[in-house]
């Protein structure tokens, strides 16, 4: 069974600074997908970024980028130029390719952005 | 498009009472899911339905039943609520897009069992 670990229950960053959230996972699969979801106080789950395991290039979406290290089973999220609206819970999630489309989530990291 | 909708948004039950959480999606997705989120935990899968007429257990199915009423609707039923089922419940739907399934989530239902 796959597991996802987020070792930082809470993180804080100053507005306009850069922060990195950590995620490690365990799987015996070779093909899979990794995601970062944002959950603001409204509770809505919002997809931030996606990474395909077969791609060596790290995914980027505007101010959000990932550092995907397949051999180390590591998938960190970097937020550049942090904004007050980035304050939220961030969840790392794993999905196998094909077959079941279930997501396995980590426990989350609460990000605070200080003005 | 409304996306994924859930009713109710909040509910308080007494131990032993039953209730059904409703979920509907208007994106014509085949797959639908029910998750629960407890404090300090990520979302955990309760049940999922890969297509109309099929359902499968997830990680934490005990105490729940589901019905895939049609392609749009997927309900979650608590037959005899227990305080351990106090949680926030999320419904999601997905469709394969280039090899992966992007899941779209509803706004959640906060359930308290006294």
Coordinates of N, CA and C in Angstrom, one line a residue:
Chain A
X1 N 0.8 -1.2 0.0 CA 0.0 0.0 0.0 C 0.9 1.2 0.0
X2 N 0.4 2.3 -0.7 CA 1.1 3.5 -0.8 C 0.9 4.3 0.5
X3 N 1.9 5.0 0.9 CA 1.8 6.0 2.0 C 2.5 7.3 1.6
X4 N 1.9 8.4 2.2 CA 2.4 9.7 1.9 C 2.7 10.4 3.2
X5 N 3.9 11.0 3.4 CA 4.3 11.6 4.6 C 4.7 13.0 4.4
X6 N 4.0 13.9 5.2 CA 4.4 15.3 5.3 C 4.9 15.6 6.7
X7 N 6.2 15.8 6.8 CA 6.8 15.9 8.1 C 6.7 17.2 8.8
X8 N 6.2 18.2 8.1 CA 6.0 19.6 8.6 C 4.6 19.9 8.9
X9 N 4.1 19.7 10.2 CA 2.7 20.1 10.4 C 2.4 21.5 10.2
X10 N 3.3 22.4 10.4 CA 3.1 23.8 10.3 C 4.4 24.5 9.7
X11 N 4.2 25.5 8.9 CA 5.2 26.3 8.3 C 4.8 27.7 8.3
X12 N 5.7 28.7 8.3 CA 5.4 30.1 8.2 C 6.4 30.7 7.2
X13 N 5.9 31.8 6.6 CA 6.8 32.5 5.6 C 6.4 34.0 5.6
X14 N 7.3 34.8 5.4 CA 7.0 36.2 5.2 C 6.5 36.5 3.8
X15 N 5.6 37.4 3.7 CA 5.0 37.8 2.4 C 6.2 38.2 1.5
X16 N 6.1 37.7 0.3 CA 7.1 37.9 -0.8 C 8.3 37.0 -0.7
X17 N 8.4 36.2 0.3 CA 9.5 35.3 0.5 C 9.2 34.0 -0.2
X18 N 10.1 33.0 -0.1 CA 9.9 31.7 -0.7 C 9.9 30.7 0.4
X19 N 9.0 29.7 0.2 CA 8.9 28.6 1.2 C 8.8 27.3 0.5
X20 N 9.3 26.2 1.1 CA 9.3 24.9 0.5 C 8.6 23.9 1.5
X21 N 7.6 23.2 1.0 CA 6.9 22.2 1.8 C 7.4 20.8 1.3
X22 N 7.6 20.0 2.3 CA 8.2 18.7 2.0 C 7.1 17.6 2.0
X23 N 7.4 16.6 1.2 CA 6.5 15.4 1.0 C 7.4 14.2 0.6
X24 N 7.2 13.1 1.3 CA 7.9 11.9 0.8 C 6.8 10.8 0.7
X25 N 7.0 9.8 -0.1 CA 6.0 8.8 -0.3 C 6.7 7.4 -0.5
X26 N 5.9 6.4 -0.3 CA 6.4 5.1 -0.4 C 5.5 4.3 -1.4
X27 N 6.1 3.7 -2.4 CA 5.4 2.9 -3.3 C 6.3 1.9 -4.0
X28 N 5.7 0.8 -4.5 CA 6.5 -0.1 -5.3 C 6.2 0.1 -6.8
X29 N 5.2 1.0 -7.1 CA 4.9 1.3 -8.4 C 5.9 2.1 -9.1
X30 N 6.0 1.9 -10.5 CA 7.0 2.7 -11.2 C 6.3 3.9 -12.0
X31 N 5.0 3.7 -12.2 CA 4.2 4.8 -12.9 C 3.1 5.3 -12.0
X32 N 3.1 6.6 -11.8 CA 2.2 7.2 -10.8 C 2.2 8.7 -11.0
X33 N 1.3 9.3 -10.3 CA 1.1 10.8 -10.3 C 1.2 11.3 -8.9
X34 N 1.7 12.5 -8.8 CA 1.8 13.2 -7.5 C 1.1 14.5 -7.7
X35 N 0.5 15.0 -6.6 CA -0.3 16.2 -6.6 C 0.0 17.0 -5.3
X36 N -0.2 18.3 -5.5 CA -0.3 19.2 -4.3 C -1.7 19.8 -4.4
X37 N -2.4 19.7 -3.3 CA -3.7 20.4 -3.1 C -3.6 21.4 -2.1
X38 N -4.4 22.5 -2.3 CA -4.5 23.6 -1.3 C -5.9 23.6 -0.7
X39 N -6.0 23.7 0.6 CA -7.3 23.8 1.3 C -7.3 25.1 2.1
X40 N -7.9 26.2 1.6 CA -8.0 27.4 2.4 C -9.1 27.2 3.5
X41 N -9.3 28.2 4.3 CA -10.3 28.1 5.4 C -11.7 27.8 4.8
X42 N -12.0 28.1 3.6 CA -13.3 27.7 3.0 C -13.5 26.2 2.9
X43 N -12.5 25.4 3.1 CA -12.5 24.0 3.0 C -12.4 23.4 1.6
X44 N -12.6 24.3 0.6 CA -12.5 23.8 -0.8 C -11.2 23.2 -1.1
X45 N -11.1 22.1 -1.7 CA -9.8 21.4 -2.1 C -9.5 21.9 -3.5
X46 N -8.4 22.5 -3.7 CA -8.0 23.1 -5.0 C -6.7 22.5 -5.4
X47 N -6.7 22.0 -6.6 CA -5.4 21.4 -7.2 C -4.5 22.5 -7.5
X48 N -3.2 22.4 -7.0 CA -2.2 23.4 -7.2 C -1.3 23.0 -8.4
X49 N -0.8 21.7 -8.3 CA 0.1 21.3 -9.3 C 0.2 19.8 -9.4
X50 N 0.6 19.3 -10.5 CA 0.6 17.8 -10.8 C 1.9 17.4 -11.4
X51 N 2.4 16.2 -11.0 CA 3.7 15.7 -11.6 C 3.5 14.3 -12.0
X52 N 3.8 14.0 -13.3 CA 3.8 12.6 -13.7 C 5.2 12.0 -13.4
X53 N 5.2 10.8 -12.9 CA 6.4 10.1 -12.4 C 7.4 9.9 -13.6
X54 N 6.8 9.7 -14.8 CA 7.7 9.3 -15.9 C 8.4 10.6 -16.5
X55 N 8.0 11.7 -16.0 CA 8.6 13.0 -16.5 C 9.7 13.4 -15.6
X56 N 10.9 13.6 -16.2 CA 12.0 14.0 -15.3 C 11.9 15.5 -15.0
X57 N 11.3 16.3 -15.9 CA 11.2 17.7 -15.7 C 10.2 18.0 -14.6
X58 N 10.7 18.9 -13.7 CA 9.8 19.3 -12.6 C 8.7 20.2 -13.1
X59 N 7.5 20.0 -12.6 CA 6.3 20.8 -13.0 C 6.4 22.2 -12.4
X60 N 5.8 23.2 -13.1 CA 5.7 24.5 -12.6 C 4.4 25.1 -13.0
X61 N 3.8 25.9 -12.1 CA 2.5 26.6 -12.4 C 2.7 28.0 -11.7
X62 N 3.1 28.9 -12.5 CA 3.2 30.3 -12.1 C 4.2 30.3 -10.9
X63 N 3.8 30.7 -9.7 CA 4.7 30.8 -8.6 C 4.9 29.5 -7.9
X64 N 4.3 28.5 -8.3 CA 4.4 27.2 -7.7 C 5.3 26.2 -8.5
X65 N 6.2 25.6 -7.9 CA 7.0 24.6 -8.6 C 7.3 23.4 -7.7
X66 N 7.7 22.3 -8.3 CA 8.0 21.1 -7.4 C 9.4 20.7 -7.7
X67 N 10.0 20.0 -6.7 CA 11.3 19.3 -6.8 C 11.0 17.8 -6.7
X68 N 10.9 17.1 -7.8 CA 10.6 15.7 -7.8 C 11.8 14.9 -7.9
X69 N 12.1 14.1 -6.9 CA 13.3 13.2 -6.8 C 12.7 11.8 -6.7
X70 N 12.6 11.1 -7.9 CA 12.0 9.8 -8.0 C 12.7 8.8 -7.2
X71 N 14.0 8.8 -7.3 CA 14.8 7.7 -6.5 C 14.7 7.9 -5.0
X72 N 14.6 9.1 -4.6 CA 14.5 9.4 -3.2 C 13.0 9.4 -2.7
X73 N 12.1 9.3 -3.7 CA 10.7 9.3 -3.4 C 10.3 10.6 -2.6
X74 N 10.7 11.7 -3.2 CA 10.5 13.0 -2.6 C 9.8 13.9 -3.5
X75 N 8.9 14.7 -3.0 CA 8.1 15.6 -3.9 C 7.8 16.9 -3.1
X76 N 8.7 17.8 -3.2 CA 8.5 19.1 -2.4 C 7.8 20.2 -3.3
X77 N 7.2 21.1 -2.6 CA 6.5 22.2 -3.3 C 7.1 23.5 -2.9
X78 N 7.5 24.3 -3.8 CA 8.1 25.6 -3.6 C 7.2 26.6 -4.0
X79 N 6.9 27.6 -3.1 CA 6.0 28.7 -3.4 C 6.9 29.9 -3.4
X80 N 7.0 30.6 -4.5 CA 7.8 31.8 -4.6 C 6.9 33.0 -4.4
X81 N 7.6 34.2 -4.0 CA 6.8 35.4 -3.8 C 5.5 35.2 -3.1
X82 N 5.6 34.6 -1.9 CA 4.4 34.2 -1.2 C 3.5 35.4 -1.0
X83 N 2.2 35.1 -1.1 CA 1.1 36.1 -0.9 C 0.2 35.7 0.2
X84 N -0.5 36.7 0.8 CA -1.4 36.4 1.9 C -2.4 35.3 1.5
X85 N -2.8 35.3 0.3 CA -3.8 34.3 -0.2 C -3.3 32.9 -0.3
X86 N -2.0 32.7 -0.1 CA -1.4 31.4 -0.1 C -1.6 30.7 1.2
X87 N -2.0 31.4 2.3 CA -2.2 30.8 3.6 C -3.3 29.7 3.5
X88 N -2.9 28.5 3.9 CA -3.9 27.4 3.7 C -3.2 26.1 4.3
X89 N -4.0 25.1 4.3 CA -3.5 23.7 4.4 C -3.0 23.2 3.1
X90 N -1.9 22.6 3.0 CA -1.4 22.0 1.7 C -1.3 20.5 1.9
X91 N -1.9 19.8 1.0 CA -1.8 18.3 1.0 C -1.1 17.8 -0.2
X92 N -0.2 16.8 0.1 CA 0.5 16.1 -0.9 C -0.3 14.8 -1.2
X93 N -0.5 14.4 -2.4 CA -1.3 13.2 -2.7 C -0.7 12.4 -3.8
X94 N -0.9 11.1 -3.7 CA -0.4 10.1 -4.7 C -1.5 9.4 -5.4
X95 N -1.3 9.1 -6.7 CA -2.2 8.3 -7.4 C -1.5 7.4 -8.3
X96 N -1.9 6.1 -8.3 CA -1.3 5.1 -9.2 C -1.8 5.4 -10.7
X97 N -1.1 4.9 -11.6 CA -1.5 5.1 -13.0 C -2.3 3.9 -13.4
X98 N -3.5 4.2 -14.0 CA -4.3 3.1 -14.5 C -5.0 2.4 -13.3
X99 N -5.9 1.5 -13.6 CA -6.6 0.8 -12.5 C -7.3 1.7 -11.6
X100 N -7.1 1.6 -10.3 CA -7.7 2.4 -9.4 C -7.3 3.9 -9.5
X101 N -8.2 4.8 -9.4 CA -7.8 6.2 -9.5 C -7.8 6.9 -8.1
X102 N -7.7 6.1 -7.1 CA -7.8 6.6 -5.7 C -6.6 7.5 -5.5
X103 N -6.9 8.6 -4.6 CA -5.8 9.4 -4.1 C -5.5 9.0 -2.7
X104 N -4.2 9.0 -2.4 CA -3.7 8.8 -1.0 C -3.1 10.1 -0.6
X105 N -3.6 10.6 0.5 CA -3.2 11.9 1.0 C -2.2 11.8 2.1
X106 N -1.3 12.8 2.2 CA -0.6 13.1 3.5 C -1.4 13.8 4.5
X107 N -0.9 14.0 5.7 CA -1.7 14.7 6.7 C -1.7 16.2 6.6
X108 N -1.0 16.7 5.7 CA -1.1 18.2 5.5 C -0.1 19.0 6.2
X109 N 0.2 20.2 5.7 CA 1.1 21.2 6.3 C 0.3 22.5 6.3
X110 N 0.2 23.1 7.5 CA -0.5 24.4 7.6 C 0.5 25.5 7.3
X111 N 0.2 26.3 6.3 CA 1.1 27.4 5.9 C 0.5 28.7 6.4
X112 N 1.3 29.5 7.1 CA 0.9 30.8 7.5 C 1.8 31.8 6.8
X113 N 1.2 32.8 6.2 CA 1.9 33.9 5.5 C 1.8 35.2 6.4
X114 N 3.0 35.6 6.8 CA 3.0 36.8 7.7 C 3.2 38.1 6.8
X115 N 2.4 39.2 7.1 CA 2.6 40.4 6.3 C 3.8 41.2 6.7
Chain B
X1 N -21.6 25.7 -15.0 CA -21.5 24.4 -14.4 C -21.3 24.5 -12.9
X2 N -22.1 23.8 -12.1 CA -22.0 23.9 -10.6 C -20.8 23.0 -10.1
X3 N -20.3 22.1 -10.9 CA -19.2 21.2 -10.5 C -19.8 20.1 -9.6
X4 N -19.2 19.9 -8.4 CA -19.7 18.9 -7.5 C -20.4 19.6 -6.3
X5 N -21.6 19.2 -6.1 CA -22.4 19.8 -5.0 C -22.7 18.8 -4.0
X6 N -22.7 19.2 -2.7 CA -23.0 18.4 -1.6 C -24.1 19.0 -0.7
X7 N -25.0 18.2 -0.2 CA -26.0 18.6 0.8 C -26.1 17.6 1.9
X8 N -26.3 18.0 3.1 CA -26.2 19.4 3.6 C -24.8 19.9 3.7
X9 N -24.6 21.1 4.1 CA -23.3 21.7 4.4 C -22.9 21.4 5.9
X10 N -23.9 21.4 6.7 CA -23.7 21.1 8.2 C -24.8 20.2 8.6
X11 N -24.4 19.3 9.6 CA -25.4 18.5 10.2 C -25.0 18.0 11.6
X12 N -25.9 18.0 12.5 CA -25.7 17.5 13.9 C -26.6 16.3 14.1
X13 N -26.1 15.2 14.5 CA -26.9 14.0 14.8 C -26.6 13.6 16.2
X14 N -27.6 12.8 16.7 CA -27.4 12.1 18.0 C -26.9 10.7 17.7
X15 N -26.2 10.1 18.6 CA -25.7 8.8 18.4 C -26.9 7.8 18.1
X16 N -26.7 7.0 17.1 CA -27.7 6.1 16.7 C -28.7 6.5 15.6
X17 N -28.7 7.8 15.3 CA -29.5 8.3 14.3 C -28.9 8.0 12.9
X18 N -29.7 8.0 11.9 CA -29.2 7.7 10.5 C -29.4 9.0 9.7
X19 N -28.6 9.0 8.6 CA -28.7 10.1 7.7 C -28.0 9.8 6.4
X20 N -28.4 10.5 5.3 CA -27.7 10.3 4.0 C -27.2 11.6 3.6
X21 N -25.9 11.6 3.2 CA -25.2 12.7 2.6 C -25.4 12.6 1.0
X22 N -25.8 13.7 0.4 CA -26.0 13.7 -1.0 C -24.9 14.3 -1.8
X23 N -24.6 13.8 -2.9 CA -23.5 14.4 -3.8 C -24.0 14.3 -5.2
X24 N -23.8 15.3 -6.0 CA -24.1 15.3 -7.4 C -23.0 16.1 -8.2
X25 N -22.8 15.6 -9.4 CA -21.8 16.3 -10.3 C -22.4 16.5 -11.6
X26 N -22.1 17.6 -12.3 CA -22.7 17.9 -13.6 C -21.6 17.9 -14.7
X27 N -20.5 17.2 -14.5 CA -19.4 17.2 -15.4 C -19.4 15.9 -16.2
X28 N -20.4 15.1 -16.1 CA -20.5 13.8 -16.8 C -19.3 12.9 -16.5
X29 N -18.8 12.9 -15.3 CA -17.7 12.1 -14.9 C -18.2 10.7 -14.6
X30 N -17.3 9.7 -14.9 CA -17.7 8.3 -14.5 C -17.4 8.0 -13.1
X31 N -16.3 8.5 -12.5 CA -15.9 8.1 -11.2 C -16.3 9.1 -10.1
X32 N -16.7 8.5 -9.0 CA -17.1 9.4 -7.9 C -16.5 8.8 -6.6
X33 N -16.3 9.6 -5.6 CA -15.6 9.2 -4.3 C -16.2 9.9 -3.1
X34 N -16.1 9.2 -2.0 CA -16.4 9.8 -0.7 C -15.1 9.7 0.2
X35 N -14.7 10.9 0.7 CA -13.6 10.9 1.7 C -14.1 11.5 3.0
X36 N -13.4 11.2 4.0 CA -13.6 11.9 5.3 C -12.2 12.6 5.7
X37 N -12.4 13.7 6.4 CA -11.2 14.5 6.8 C -11.4 14.7 8.3
X38 N -10.4 14.2 9.1 CA -10.4 14.4 10.5 C -9.3 15.3 10.9
X39 N -9.4 16.0 12.0 CA -8.4 17.0 12.4 C -7.0 16.3 12.4
X40 N -6.0 17.0 11.8 CA -4.6 16.5 11.8 C -4.4 15.4 10.8
X41 N -5.4 15.1 10.0 CA -5.3 14.0 9.1 C -5.6 14.5 7.7
X42 N -5.1 13.8 6.7 CA -5.5 14.1 5.3 C -6.8 13.5 5.1
X43 N -7.2 13.6 3.8 CA -8.5 12.9 3.4 C -8.2 11.4 3.3
X44 N -9.2 10.7 3.8 CA -9.1 9.2 3.7 C -10.4 8.7 2.9
X45 N -10.1 7.8 2.0 CA -11.2 7.3 1.2 C -12.1 6.4 1.9
X46 N -13.4 6.6 1.8 CA -14.4 5.7 2.4 C -14.9 4.7 1.4
X47 N -15.5 5.2 0.3 CA -15.9 4.4 -0.8 C -15.7 5.1 -2.1
X48 N -15.7 4.4 -3.2 CA -15.6 5.0 -4.5 C -16.5 4.2 -5.5
X49 N -16.8 4.8 -6.6 CA -17.6 4.2 -7.6 C -16.9 4.6 -9.0
X50 N -16.4 3.5 -9.6 CA -15.6 3.8 -10.9 C -16.6 4.0 -12.1
X51 N -17.8 3.6 -11.9 CA -18.8 3.8 -13.0 C -20.2 3.6 -12.4
X52 N -21.2 4.0 -13.1 CA -22.6 3.8 -12.7 C -22.8 2.3 -12.4
X53 N -23.4 2.0 -11.3 CA -23.7 0.6 -11.0 C -22.6 -0.2 -10.2
X54 N -21.4 0.5 -10.0 CA -20.4 -0.2 -9.3 C -19.9 0.6 -8.1
X55 N -19.6 0.0 -7.0 CA -19.0 0.6 -5.8 C -18.0 -0.3 -5.2
X56 N -17.0 0.3 -4.6 CA -15.9 -0.4 -3.9 C -15.5 0.3 -2.6
X57 N -15.0 -0.5 -1.7 CA -14.6 0.0 -0.4 C -13.2 0.7 -0.6
X58 N -13.1 1.7 0.3 CA -11.8 2.4 0.4 C -11.1 2.0 1.6
X59 N -10.4 3.0 2.2 CA -9.6 2.7 3.4 C -10.4 2.6 4.7
X60 N -11.5 3.3 4.8 CA -12.2 3.4 6.0 C -13.7 3.2 5.8
X61 N -14.2 2.0 5.3 CA -15.6 1.9 4.9 C -16.6 1.5 6.1
X62 N -16.0 1.1 7.2 CA -16.9 0.6 8.3 C -17.8 1.6 8.8
X63 N -19.1 1.2 8.9 CA -20.2 2.1 9.4 C -20.8 3.0 8.3
X64 N -20.5 2.7 7.1 CA -21.0 3.5 5.9 C -21.6 2.6 4.9
X65 N -22.5 3.1 4.1 CA -23.0 2.4 2.9 C -23.1 3.5 1.8
X66 N -23.0 3.1 0.6 CA -23.1 4.1 -0.5 C -24.1 3.6 -1.6
X67 N -24.6 4.5 -2.4 CA -25.4 4.2 -3.5 C -25.0 5.1 -4.7
X68 N -24.7 4.4 -5.8 CA -24.5 5.2 -7.0 C -25.8 5.2 -7.8
X69 N -26.6 6.2 -7.5 CA -28.0 6.3 -8.0 C -28.1 6.4 -9.5
X70 N -27.2 7.1 -10.1 CA -27.1 7.3 -11.5 C -25.7 7.8 -11.8
X71 N -25.5 8.3 -13.0 CA -24.1 8.8 -13.3 C -23.8 10.0 -12.5
X72 N -24.8 10.8 -12.2 CA -24.6 12.1 -11.6 C -24.5 12.0 -10.1
X73 N -25.2 11.1 -9.4 CA -25.4 11.1 -8.0 C -24.7 9.9 -7.3
X74 N -24.1 10.3 -6.1 CA -23.4 9.2 -5.3 C -23.7 9.6 -3.9
X75 N -24.5 8.8 -3.1 CA -24.9 9.1 -1.8 C -24.1 8.3 -0.8
X76 N -23.9 8.9 0.4 CA -23.3 8.2 1.5 C -24.2 8.1 2.7
X77 N -24.5 6.9 3.2 CA -25.4 6.7 4.3 C -24.7 6.2 5.6
X78 N -25.1 6.9 6.7 CA -24.7 6.4 8.0 C -26.0 5.8 8.6
X79 N -26.0 4.5 8.8 CA -27.2 3.8 9.3 C -27.4 4.1 10.8
X80 N -26.3 4.1 11.6 CA -26.4 4.3 13.0 C -25.2 5.1 13.4
X81 N -25.3 6.4 13.4 CA -24.2 7.3 13.6 C -23.5 7.1 15.0
X82 N -22.2 7.2 15.0 CA -21.4 7.2 16.2 C -20.5 8.4 16.3
X83 N -20.1 8.8 17.5 CA -19.3 10.0 17.7 C -18.0 9.9 16.9
X84 N -17.5 8.7 16.6 CA -16.3 8.5 15.8 C -16.5 8.9 14.4
X85 N -17.7 9.1 14.0 CA -18.0 9.5 12.6 C -18.1 11.1 12.5
X86 N -17.9 11.7 13.6 CA -17.7 13.2 13.5 C -16.6 13.6 12.6
X87 N -16.8 14.3 11.6 CA -15.8 14.5 10.6 C -16.3 15.5 9.5
X88 N -15.4 15.9 8.6 CA -15.9 16.6 7.4 C -15.8 15.7 6.3
X89 N -16.9 15.6 5.5 CA -17.0 14.6 4.4 C -17.0 15.3 3.1
X90 N -16.1 14.8 2.2 CA -16.0 15.4 0.9 C -16.3 14.4 -0.2
X91 N -17.1 14.8 -1.1 CA -17.4 14.1 -2.3 C -16.5 14.6 -3.4
X92 N -16.1 13.7 -4.3 CA -15.3 14.1 -5.5 C -15.7 13.3 -6.7
X93 N -15.4 13.9 -7.9 CA -15.6 13.1 -9.1 C -14.4 13.3 -10.0
X94 N -14.2 12.4 -10.9 CA -13.1 12.5 -11.8 C -13.3 11.8 -13.1
X95 N -12.5 12.2 -14.1 CA -12.5 11.6 -15.4 C -11.1 11.5 -15.9
X96 N -10.7 10.4 -16.5 CA -9.3 10.3 -17.0 C -9.0 11.4 -18.0
X97 N -7.8 12.0 -17.8 CA -7.4 13.0 -18.7 C -5.9 12.8 -18.9
X98 N -5.6 12.2 -20.0 CA -4.1 12.0 -20.4 C -3.4 11.0 -19.4
X99 N -4.1 10.0 -18.9 CA -3.5 9.0 -18.1 C -3.7 9.1 -16.7
X100 N -4.1 10.3 -16.2 CA -4.3 10.5 -14.8 C -5.7 10.9 -14.6
X101 N -6.2 10.8 -13.4 CA -7.6 11.3 -13.0 C -7.5 12.5 -12.1
X102 N -7.9 13.6 -12.7 CA -8.0 14.8 -11.8 C -9.3 14.8 -11.1
X103 N -9.2 14.8 -9.8 CA -10.4 14.8 -9.0 C -10.9 16.2 -8.6
X104 N -12.2 16.4 -8.8 CA -12.8 17.7 -8.5 C -13.7 17.5 -7.2
X105 N -13.5 18.3 -6.2 CA -14.1 18.1 -4.9 C -15.3 19.1 -4.7
X106 N -16.2 18.5 -3.9 CA -17.3 19.4 -3.5 C -16.9 20.2 -2.3
X107 N -17.7 21.0 -1.7 CA -17.4 22.0 -0.7 C -17.3 21.3 0.7
X108 N -17.8 20.1 0.8 CA -17.7 19.4 2.1 C -19.0 19.5 3.0
X109 N -19.2 18.5 3.8 CA -20.2 18.5 4.8 C -19.6 18.3 6.2
X110 N -19.8 19.2 7.1 CA -19.3 19.1 8.4 C -20.4 18.4 9.3
X111 N -20.1 17.2 9.7 CA -21.0 16.3 10.5 C -20.5 16.2 11.9
X112 N -21.4 16.5 12.9 CA -21.1 16.3 14.3 C -22.1 15.3 14.8
X113 N -21.5 14.2 15.5 CA -22.4 13.2 16.1 C -22.2 13.3 17.6
X114 N -23.3 13.6 18.3 CA -23.2 13.8 19.8 C -23.5 12.6 20.6

